[in-house]
Structures are given as structure tokens and as C-alpha cells.
Short mmCIF file of C-alpha atoms in Angstrom, two decimals:
data_model
loop_
_atom_site.label_atom_id
_atom_site.label_comp_id
_atom_site.label_asym_id
_atom_site.label_seq_id
_atom_site.Cartn_x
_atom_site.Cartn_y
_atom_site.Cartn_z
CA MET O 1 -111.94 -233.19 81.25
CA LYS O 2 -111.31 -229.72 79.88
CA LYS O 3 -108.70 -227.78 81.82
CA ARG O 4 -109.31 -224.29 83.14
CA ALA O 5 -106.34 -221.96 83.41
CA ASN O 6 -104.94 -221.65 86.93
CA PHE O 7 -107.83 -223.57 88.50
CA ASN O 8 -105.64 -224.86 91.32
CA ARG O 9 -104.49 -221.43 92.44
CA PRO O 10 -106.34 -219.61 95.23
CA ALA O 11 -107.88 -216.19 94.76
CA LYS O 12 -105.64 -213.26 95.63
CA GLY O 13 -105.81 -212.57 99.37
CA ALA O 14 -107.41 -215.94 100.16
CA ARG O 15 -106.10 -218.09 103.00
CA ILE O 16 -103.91 -220.70 101.37
CA THR O 17 -104.49 -224.29 102.45
CA VAL O 18 -103.13 -226.90 100.09
CA GLU O 19 -104.64 -230.33 99.68
CA PRO O 20 -103.19 -233.82 99.54
CA ILE O 21 -103.38 -235.76 96.29
CA ARG O 22 -106.13 -238.17 97.27
CA GLU O 23 -106.24 -240.63 94.37
CA VAL O 24 -103.51 -243.18 93.64
CA THR O 25 -104.38 -242.89 89.94
CA ASP O 26 -103.49 -239.19 90.05
CA ILE O 27 -100.20 -239.97 91.81
CA LYS O 28 -99.36 -242.48 89.08
CA ALA O 29 -100.30 -239.94 86.40
CA ILE O 30 -97.84 -237.42 87.86
CA LEU O 31 -95.10 -240.06 88.11
CA GLU O 32 -95.68 -240.88 84.44
CA LEU O 33 -95.54 -237.18 83.61
CA LEU O 34 -92.17 -236.84 85.36
CA LYS O 35 -90.50 -240.04 84.19
CA ASN O 36 -88.17 -238.15 81.85
CA LYS O 37 -87.34 -235.47 84.45
CA PRO O 38 -85.24 -237.37 87.01
CA ARG O 39 -84.78 -234.48 89.47
CA ASP O 40 -88.49 -233.69 89.60
CA TYR O 41 -89.39 -237.40 89.70
CA LEU O 42 -87.12 -237.84 92.74
CA LEU O 43 -88.51 -234.75 94.47
CA PHE O 44 -92.09 -235.95 94.02
CA THR O 45 -91.25 -239.55 94.96
CA MET O 46 -89.27 -238.58 98.05
CA GLY O 47 -91.93 -236.10 99.12
CA ILE O 48 -94.88 -238.49 98.95
CA ASN O 49 -92.92 -241.39 100.47
CA ASN O 50 -91.55 -239.69 103.58
CA GLY O 51 -93.95 -237.12 104.98
CA LEU O 52 -91.18 -234.58 105.51
CA ARG O 53 -91.51 -230.88 104.76
CA SER O 54 -90.19 -229.90 101.35
CA GLY O 55 -87.89 -227.36 102.99
CA ASP O 56 -86.13 -230.16 104.84
CA LEU O 57 -85.73 -232.22 101.67
CA LEU O 58 -84.26 -229.24 99.84
CA LYS O 59 -81.40 -229.08 102.37
CA LEU O 60 -80.17 -232.55 101.38
CA LYS O 61 -76.84 -232.86 99.62
CA VAL O 62 -75.65 -235.60 97.29
CA LYS O 63 -73.31 -237.04 99.93
CA ASP O 64 -76.27 -237.49 102.31
CA VAL O 65 -78.05 -240.01 100.11
CA LYS O 66 -75.76 -241.46 97.43
CA HIS O 67 -74.66 -244.49 99.47
CA LEU O 68 -78.04 -245.25 101.03
CA LYS O 69 -79.82 -248.55 100.42
CA PRO O 70 -83.47 -249.53 100.96
CA GLY O 71 -84.16 -249.62 104.69
CA ASN O 72 -81.44 -247.09 105.55
CA THR O 73 -82.30 -243.88 107.41
CA ILE O 74 -80.58 -240.58 108.03
CA THR O 75 -81.38 -238.09 110.78
CA ILE O 76 -82.31 -234.56 109.82
CA ARG O 77 -83.08 -231.50 111.92
CA GLU O 78 -86.42 -229.97 110.98
CA GLN O 79 -86.11 -226.30 110.10
CA LYS O 80 -89.53 -225.40 111.49
CA THR O 81 -89.58 -227.32 114.78
CA ARG O 82 -85.82 -227.76 115.39
CA LYS O 83 -86.69 -231.37 116.30
CA ASP O 84 -84.85 -234.39 114.94
CA ASN O 85 -86.66 -236.44 112.33
CA TYR O 86 -85.47 -238.98 109.82
CA LEU O 87 -85.50 -239.73 106.13
CA VAL O 88 -86.24 -243.34 105.24
CA ILE O 89 -85.17 -244.92 101.97
CA ASN O 90 -87.73 -247.33 100.56
CA GLN O 91 -87.48 -249.09 97.19
CA ALA O 92 -89.25 -246.30 95.27
CA VAL O 93 -86.98 -243.59 96.68
CA TYR O 94 -83.86 -245.73 96.22
CA LYS O 95 -84.62 -246.32 92.53
CA ALA O 96 -85.40 -242.65 91.95
CA ILE O 97 -82.11 -241.59 93.59
CA LYS O 98 -80.13 -244.00 91.42
CA VAL O 99 -81.78 -242.84 88.20
CA TYR O 100 -81.32 -239.17 89.07
CA LEU O 101 -77.68 -239.42 90.18
CA GLY O 102 -76.93 -241.48 87.08
CA SER O 103 -78.34 -238.72 84.87
CA VAL O 104 -76.41 -235.72 86.25
CA THR O 105 -72.88 -234.72 87.15
CA LEU O 106 -73.01 -233.57 90.77
CA LYS O 107 -70.33 -233.44 93.47
CA ASP O 108 -70.77 -234.71 97.01
CA ASN O 109 -71.31 -231.23 98.43
CA ASP O 110 -73.81 -230.20 95.77
CA TYR O 111 -77.43 -229.91 96.78
CA LEU O 112 -79.46 -232.92 95.72
CA PHE O 113 -82.26 -230.78 94.33
CA VAL O 114 -80.03 -228.21 92.70
CA SER O 115 -81.65 -225.26 90.97
CA ARG O 116 -81.10 -224.87 87.25
CA LYS O 117 -80.46 -221.17 87.91
CA GLY O 118 -77.30 -221.66 89.95
CA ASN O 119 -75.60 -223.95 92.46
CA GLY O 120 -78.11 -223.46 95.26
CA PRO O 121 -81.08 -225.71 96.00
CA LEU O 122 -84.58 -225.25 94.67
CA THR O 123 -86.61 -222.79 96.72
CA ILE O 124 -89.96 -223.52 98.34
CA SER O 125 -91.50 -221.06 95.89
CA SER O 126 -90.08 -223.10 93.01
CA VAL O 127 -91.46 -226.33 94.47
CA ASN O 128 -94.85 -224.69 94.93
CA ASN O 129 -94.88 -223.73 91.28
CA LEU O 130 -93.73 -227.19 90.18
CA VAL O 131 -96.43 -228.98 92.17
CA LYS O 132 -99.11 -226.62 90.83
CA LYS O 133 -97.86 -227.25 87.30
CA TRP O 134 -97.96 -231.02 87.82
CA ALA O 135 -101.47 -230.82 89.26
CA ASP O 136 -102.60 -228.68 86.32
CA SER O 137 -101.10 -231.18 83.88
CA VAL O 138 -103.18 -234.08 85.22
CA ASN O 139 -106.32 -231.91 85.62
CA LEU O 140 -106.49 -231.96 89.41
CA LEU O 141 -109.10 -229.61 90.84
CA GLY O 142 -108.19 -227.82 94.05
CA ASN O 143 -105.20 -226.01 95.51
CA TYR O 144 -101.84 -227.77 95.52
CA GLY O 145 -98.34 -226.74 96.50
CA ALA O 146 -95.12 -227.93 98.13
CA HIS O 147 -96.94 -229.01 101.30
CA SER O 148 -99.21 -231.27 99.23
CA LEU O 149 -96.39 -233.83 99.00
CA ARG O 150 -96.20 -234.24 102.79
CA LYS O 151 -99.98 -234.26 103.11
CA THR O 152 -100.25 -236.88 100.36
CA TRP O 153 -98.00 -239.22 102.36
CA GLY O 154 -100.27 -238.91 105.40
CA TYR O 155 -103.50 -239.20 103.43
CA ILE O 156 -102.45 -242.29 101.49
CA GLN O 157 -101.00 -243.96 104.60
CA ARG O 158 -104.36 -243.46 106.34
CA THR O 159 -106.77 -244.31 103.52
CA VAL O 160 -104.85 -246.97 101.59
CA HIS O 161 -102.57 -248.56 104.21
CA ASN O 162 -104.87 -248.04 107.26
CA VAL O 163 -102.13 -246.38 109.32
CA SER O 164 -103.56 -244.76 112.46
CA PHE O 165 -103.70 -241.04 113.08
CA GLU O 166 -101.46 -241.61 116.11
CA VAL O 167 -98.65 -243.06 113.97
CA ILE O 168 -99.01 -240.34 111.33
CA CYS O 169 -99.07 -237.73 114.11
CA LYS O 170 -95.75 -239.04 115.43
CA ARG O 171 -94.23 -238.94 111.97
CA PHE O 172 -95.40 -235.37 111.42
CA ASN O 173 -94.10 -234.31 114.87
CA HIS O 174 -97.58 -233.00 115.67
CA SER O 175 -98.40 -232.57 119.36
CA ASN O 176 -101.81 -234.25 119.09
CA PRO O 177 -103.61 -236.59 116.62
CA SER O 178 -106.46 -234.05 116.39
CA ILE O 179 -104.01 -231.66 114.72
CA THR O 180 -103.18 -234.39 112.21
CA MET O 181 -106.87 -234.98 111.49
CA ARG O 182 -107.40 -231.30 110.67
CA TYR O 183 -104.15 -231.15 108.73
CA LEU O 184 -105.16 -234.00 106.41
CA GLY O 185 -108.61 -232.54 105.80
CA ILE O 186 -111.38 -235.00 106.59
CA GLN O 187 -114.00 -234.61 103.86
CA ASP O 188 -117.78 -234.76 104.28
CA SER O 189 -117.88 -237.69 101.86
CA GLU O 190 -115.76 -239.75 104.27
CA VAL O 191 -118.12 -238.99 107.15
CA ASN O 192 -121.15 -239.84 104.98
CA ALA O 193 -119.53 -243.14 103.95
CA ALA O 194 -118.97 -244.03 107.61
CA LEU O 195 -122.64 -243.32 108.35
CA MET O 196 -123.62 -245.94 105.75
CA ASN O 197 -121.87 -248.66 107.77
CA GLU O 198 -124.61 -250.72 109.40
CA ILE O 199 -124.39 -251.73 113.04
CA GLY O 200 -126.59 -254.50 114.40
#
């Protein structure tokens, strides 16, 4: 497929709604793209495996995660809602942490996702640009940004692992599953597929 420049960026002044990455093959393509960039690989892996906002991940410090094993959790306070939520370490995240921390020299109090322009963490703007760049690189059509990582977790949990909207709603700290349904963007093709299911 021939790429078009900036095709996953909205028009100036348009309402910005980013999409989840809907295909597992596209997720794998981005992971392959990032395999030699351990920080970015960890950011993408942690984002799509936890359903947390990128802003909350960017607050993490090395000491928060370096001793964690698969199955461990840590409590975080969401910036947006001020509610407690938690980060879960699964095998994919654990491996990505180990590779990243083995590739850099960081102190316990350093931010995990440290910016290359100083000692502070990456900004949301930087993550937006990174995600757009990754999407461009694998020829994804649509609008993608930092929030796409969180949405991808919810979308894949629902469509691949058959997790209910109620469970995803609880994870997202949404007040109602209907909010989660809108948030994940039900497509017409999904409705049309359901209408092809025969009853009787």
C-alpha cells in the first residue's frame, strides 16, 4: 500500500478522536518496528497491555517497576479522575521492562520513560507524535495518538478475548458501560456482521 503523507493526522480545527489499533497484525508490525528501540517498545507494550492513560504511565519511575514480577501490581493515582487504579505486570510487560532497563543507565528516581531532551519524562505531545509516526510506518489509515494505546487494550480485550463491556468499563474507571461502548467506537461493519447471525 502506498503511503500518503500525514494521512493519520486530522484536519486543522477538526475534533480530534483517536482510534484503537484494531488488527493484531498491525500491533505485531509496530512491535517489530520498535524491537531495537527498548524505551519505545516498552511504552507501546505497557500501553496496550494495561488500559491506563499515557499520562499516568509517564509518571512512573524506575524504582516503581524494576523489582516487579509477572502477576505483581502497583497502585497509581489517576491524574484525570484522582481515583486509584493499578498497573499489572504480565509476561509481555515484564520482558519489555527487563530489556529496557538492561539497555540504559538509569537511577531509581529517574523517570522510566525519560525524555532524550533532559531528565524529565516524555510529554503527552511527544507520545502523540510517536504513536502517529508508528502508525504511519505500518501504513495505518485513520487518526492515532497517545490515547490509542489505552483504546487498543479495550478493543482487543473485547474483540479477541471476549471480555465484557462491564469489565472494560471498570478498568477504564468509566461510570457506565455505554460510555465504554462509545469510547471504543463500535463500527458499522460490526453491527452488519451481527445482523448476519441467523436465529431460528
